[in-house]
C-alpha positions as CSV (number, residue, x, y, z in Angstrom):
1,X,-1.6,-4.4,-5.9
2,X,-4.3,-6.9,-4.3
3,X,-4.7,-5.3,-1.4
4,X,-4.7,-1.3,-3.6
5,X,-7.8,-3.1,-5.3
6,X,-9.4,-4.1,-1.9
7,X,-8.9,-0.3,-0.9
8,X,-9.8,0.7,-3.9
9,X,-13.5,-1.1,-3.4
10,X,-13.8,-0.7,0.2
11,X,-12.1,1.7,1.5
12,X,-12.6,5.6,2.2
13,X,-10.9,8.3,0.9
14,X,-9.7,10.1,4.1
15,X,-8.8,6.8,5.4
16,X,-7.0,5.4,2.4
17,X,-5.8,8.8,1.6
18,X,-6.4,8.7,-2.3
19,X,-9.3,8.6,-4.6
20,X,-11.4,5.3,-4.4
21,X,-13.5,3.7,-6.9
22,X,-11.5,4.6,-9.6
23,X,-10.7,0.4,-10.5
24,X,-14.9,0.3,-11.3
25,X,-15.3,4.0,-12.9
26,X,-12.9,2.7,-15.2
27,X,-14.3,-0.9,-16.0
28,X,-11.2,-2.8,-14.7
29,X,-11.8,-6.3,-13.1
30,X,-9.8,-6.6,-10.3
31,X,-8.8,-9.7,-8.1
32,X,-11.7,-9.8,-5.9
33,X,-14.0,-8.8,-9.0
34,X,-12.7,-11.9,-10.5
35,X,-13.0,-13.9,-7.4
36,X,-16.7,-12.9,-6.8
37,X,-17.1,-13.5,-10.4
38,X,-15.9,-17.2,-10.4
39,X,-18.1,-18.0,-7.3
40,X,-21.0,-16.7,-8.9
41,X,-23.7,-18.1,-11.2
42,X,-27.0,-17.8,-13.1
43,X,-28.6,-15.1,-12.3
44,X,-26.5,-13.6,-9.6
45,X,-24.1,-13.4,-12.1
46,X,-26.1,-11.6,-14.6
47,X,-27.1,-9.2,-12.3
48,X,-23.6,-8.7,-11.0
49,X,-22.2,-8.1,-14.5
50,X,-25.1,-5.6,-15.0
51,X,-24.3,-3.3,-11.7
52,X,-20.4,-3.6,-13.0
53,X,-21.7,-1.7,-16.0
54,X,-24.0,0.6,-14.4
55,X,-20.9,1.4,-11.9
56,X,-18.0,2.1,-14.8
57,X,-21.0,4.6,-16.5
58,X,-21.8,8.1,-15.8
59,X,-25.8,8.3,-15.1
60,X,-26.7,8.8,-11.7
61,X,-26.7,5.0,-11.1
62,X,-23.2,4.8,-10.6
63,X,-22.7,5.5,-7.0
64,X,-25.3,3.3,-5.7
65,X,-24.4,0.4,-8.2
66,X,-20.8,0.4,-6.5
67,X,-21.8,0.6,-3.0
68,X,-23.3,-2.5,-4.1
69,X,-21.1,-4.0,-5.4
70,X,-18.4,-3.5,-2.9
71,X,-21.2,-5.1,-0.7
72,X,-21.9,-8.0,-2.5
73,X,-18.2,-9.1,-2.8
74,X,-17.5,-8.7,1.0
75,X,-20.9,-11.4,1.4
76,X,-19.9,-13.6,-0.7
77,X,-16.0,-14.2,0.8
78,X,-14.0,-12.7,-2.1
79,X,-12.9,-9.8,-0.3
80,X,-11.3,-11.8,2.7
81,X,-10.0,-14.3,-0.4
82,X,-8.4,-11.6,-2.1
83,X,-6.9,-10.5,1.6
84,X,-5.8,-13.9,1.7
85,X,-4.1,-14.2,-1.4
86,X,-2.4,-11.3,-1.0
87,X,-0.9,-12.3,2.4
88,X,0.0,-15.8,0.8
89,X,2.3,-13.4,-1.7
90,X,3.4,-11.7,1.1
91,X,4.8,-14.9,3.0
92,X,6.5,-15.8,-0.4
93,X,8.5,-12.8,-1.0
94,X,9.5,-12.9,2.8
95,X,10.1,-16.7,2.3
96,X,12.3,-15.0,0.0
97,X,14.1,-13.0,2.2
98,X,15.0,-15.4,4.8
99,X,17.6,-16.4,2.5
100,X,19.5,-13.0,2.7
101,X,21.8,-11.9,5.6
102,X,19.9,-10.7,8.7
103,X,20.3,-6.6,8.0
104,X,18.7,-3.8,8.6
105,X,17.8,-3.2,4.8
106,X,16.1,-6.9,5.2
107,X,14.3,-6.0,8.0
108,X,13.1,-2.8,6.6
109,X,12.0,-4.9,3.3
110,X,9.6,-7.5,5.7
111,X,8.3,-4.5,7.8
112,X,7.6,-3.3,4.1
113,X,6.2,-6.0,3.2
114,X,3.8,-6.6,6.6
115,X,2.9,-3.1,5.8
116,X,1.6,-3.7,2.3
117,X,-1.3,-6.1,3.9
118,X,-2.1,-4.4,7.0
119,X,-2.7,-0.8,5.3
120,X,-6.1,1.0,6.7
121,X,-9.0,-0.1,5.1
Protein backbone atom coordinates (compact mmCIF):
# COMPACT_ATOMS: atom_id res chain seq x y z
CA UNK A 1 0.00 0.00 0.00
CA UNK A 2 3.04 2.43 0.70
CA UNK A 3 4.54 2.21 -2.26
CA UNK A 4 0.52 2.33 -4.42
CA UNK A 5 0.52 5.81 -2.42
CA UNK A 6 4.04 6.81 -3.75
CA UNK A 7 2.70 5.83 -7.33
CA UNK A 8 -0.15 7.22 -6.71
CA UNK A 9 1.72 10.88 -6.10
CA UNK A 10 4.44 10.47 -8.41
CA UNK A 11 3.98 8.36 -10.82
CA UNK A 12 2.43 8.41 -14.54
CA UNK A 13 -0.44 6.87 -15.75
CA UNK A 14 1.03 4.89 -18.76
CA UNK A 15 3.89 3.98 -16.56
CA UNK A 16 1.95 2.96 -13.51
CA UNK A 17 -0.71 1.65 -15.70
CA UNK A 18 -3.79 3.06 -13.66
CA UNK A 19 -5.25 6.34 -12.76
CA UNK A 20 -2.94 8.64 -10.47
CA UNK A 21 -3.87 11.27 -8.18
CA UNK A 22 -6.80 9.76 -7.10
CA UNK A 23 -5.31 9.44 -3.06
CA UNK A 24 -5.37 13.76 -3.20
CA UNK A 25 -8.71 14.21 -5.53
CA UNK A 26 -10.16 12.44 -2.79
CA UNK A 27 -8.60 14.16 0.40
CA UNK A 28 -6.88 10.98 1.72
CA UNK A 29 -3.51 11.51 3.71
CA UNK A 30 -1.39 9.03 2.76
CA UNK A 31 2.12 7.83 4.33
CA UNK A 32 4.34 10.25 2.68
CA UNK A 33 1.48 13.08 3.19
CA UNK A 34 1.84 12.26 6.74
CA UNK A 35 5.49 12.05 6.73
CA UNK A 36 5.89 15.48 4.95
CA UNK A 37 3.44 16.69 7.30
CA UNK A 38 5.29 15.74 10.57
CA UNK A 39 8.52 17.36 9.14
CA UNK A 40 6.91 20.41 8.51
CA UNK A 41 6.16 23.62 10.41
CA UNK A 42 4.86 27.15 10.59
CA UNK A 43 4.14 28.39 7.70
CA UNK A 44 5.29 25.64 5.32
CA UNK A 45 2.80 23.81 6.93
CA UNK A 46 0.00 26.16 6.51
CA UNK A 47 0.68 26.57 3.14
CA UNK A 48 1.03 22.77 2.54
CA UNK A 49 -2.32 22.09 4.19
CA UNK A 50 -3.79 24.85 1.90
CA UNK A 51 -2.52 23.22 -1.66
CA UNK A 52 -3.83 19.75 -0.01
CA UNK A 53 -7.29 21.44 -0.22
CA UNK A 54 -6.93 23.27 -3.39
CA UNK A 55 -5.75 19.63 -4.85
CA UNK A 56 -8.85 17.32 -3.40
CA UNK A 57 -11.28 20.40 -5.01
CA UNK A 58 -12.57 20.86 -8.35
CA UNK A 59 -11.56 24.60 -9.64
CA UNK A 60 -8.97 24.78 -12.01
CA UNK A 61 -6.32 24.95 -9.23
CA UNK A 62 -6.27 21.36 -8.76
CA UNK A 63 -3.79 20.20 -11.19
CA UNK A 64 -1.11 22.57 -10.47
CA UNK A 65 -1.67 22.45 -6.60
CA UNK A 66 -0.77 18.55 -6.84
CA UNK A 67 2.18 18.82 -9.12
CA UNK A 68 3.14 20.74 -6.26
CA UNK A 69 2.65 18.89 -3.87
CA UNK A 70 4.08 15.78 -5.25
CA UNK A 71 7.10 18.16 -5.59
CA UNK A 72 7.36 19.40 -2.25
CA UNK A 73 7.29 15.94 -0.58
CA UNK A 74 10.07 14.46 -2.93
CA UNK A 75 12.35 17.86 -1.47
CA UNK A 76 11.71 17.52 1.68
CA UNK A 77 12.76 13.41 2.03
CA UNK A 78 9.34 11.92 2.72
CA UNK A 79 9.01 10.26 -0.47
CA UNK A 80 12.36 8.26 -0.20
CA UNK A 81 11.12 7.74 3.74
CA UNK A 82 7.95 6.42 2.68
CA UNK A 83 10.16 4.07 0.06
CA UNK A 84 12.06 3.24 3.04
CA UNK A 85 9.44 2.20 5.21
CA UNK A 86 8.01 0.26 2.86
CA UNK A 87 11.11 -1.83 2.10
CA UNK A 88 11.62 -2.17 5.99
CA UNK A 89 7.94 -4.07 5.82
CA UNK A 90 9.19 -5.82 3.07
CA UNK A 91 12.37 -7.37 4.87
CA UNK A 92 9.85 -8.21 7.77
CA UNK A 93 7.44 -10.30 5.96
CA UNK A 94 10.44 -11.96 4.17
CA UNK A 95 12.07 -12.21 7.63
CA UNK A 96 9.03 -14.06 7.83
CA UNK A 97 9.41 -16.42 5.32
CA UNK A 98 12.79 -17.61 5.99
CA UNK A 99 11.11 -19.60 8.56
CA UNK A 100 9.19 -21.77 5.98
CA UNK A 101 10.65 -24.67 3.87
CA UNK A 102 12.72 -23.49 0.84
CA UNK A 103 9.86 -24.08 -2.05
CA UNK A 104 8.94 -22.74 -4.96
CA UNK A 105 5.62 -21.15 -3.58
CA UNK A 106 8.17 -19.36 -0.99
CA UNK A 107 10.28 -18.21 -3.53
CA UNK A 108 7.44 -16.94 -5.66
CA UNK A 109 6.03 -15.06 -2.33
CA UNK A 110 9.75 -13.09 -1.88
CA UNK A 111 9.99 -12.45 -5.74
CA UNK A 112 6.39 -11.04 -4.86
CA UNK A 113 7.38 -9.36 -2.31
CA UNK A 114 10.80 -7.68 -4.05
CA UNK A 115 8.24 -6.80 -6.64
CA UNK A 116 5.92 -4.79 -4.48
CA UNK A 117 8.87 -2.15 -3.87
CA UNK A 118 10.59 -2.11 -7.12
CA UNK A 119 7.24 -1.41 -9.22
CA UNK A 120 7.86 1.49 -12.02
CA UNK A 121 7.47 4.76 -10.76
Amino acid sequence: QIQDDVLDLTGSESTVGKSVGKDLEKGKLTLPLLMHLARAQGADRADFLALLDQACGTGPTRQTSAEQIARIVAQSGALDSARDEARRRINLAKAALATLPQTGARRLLELMADAVVTRAF
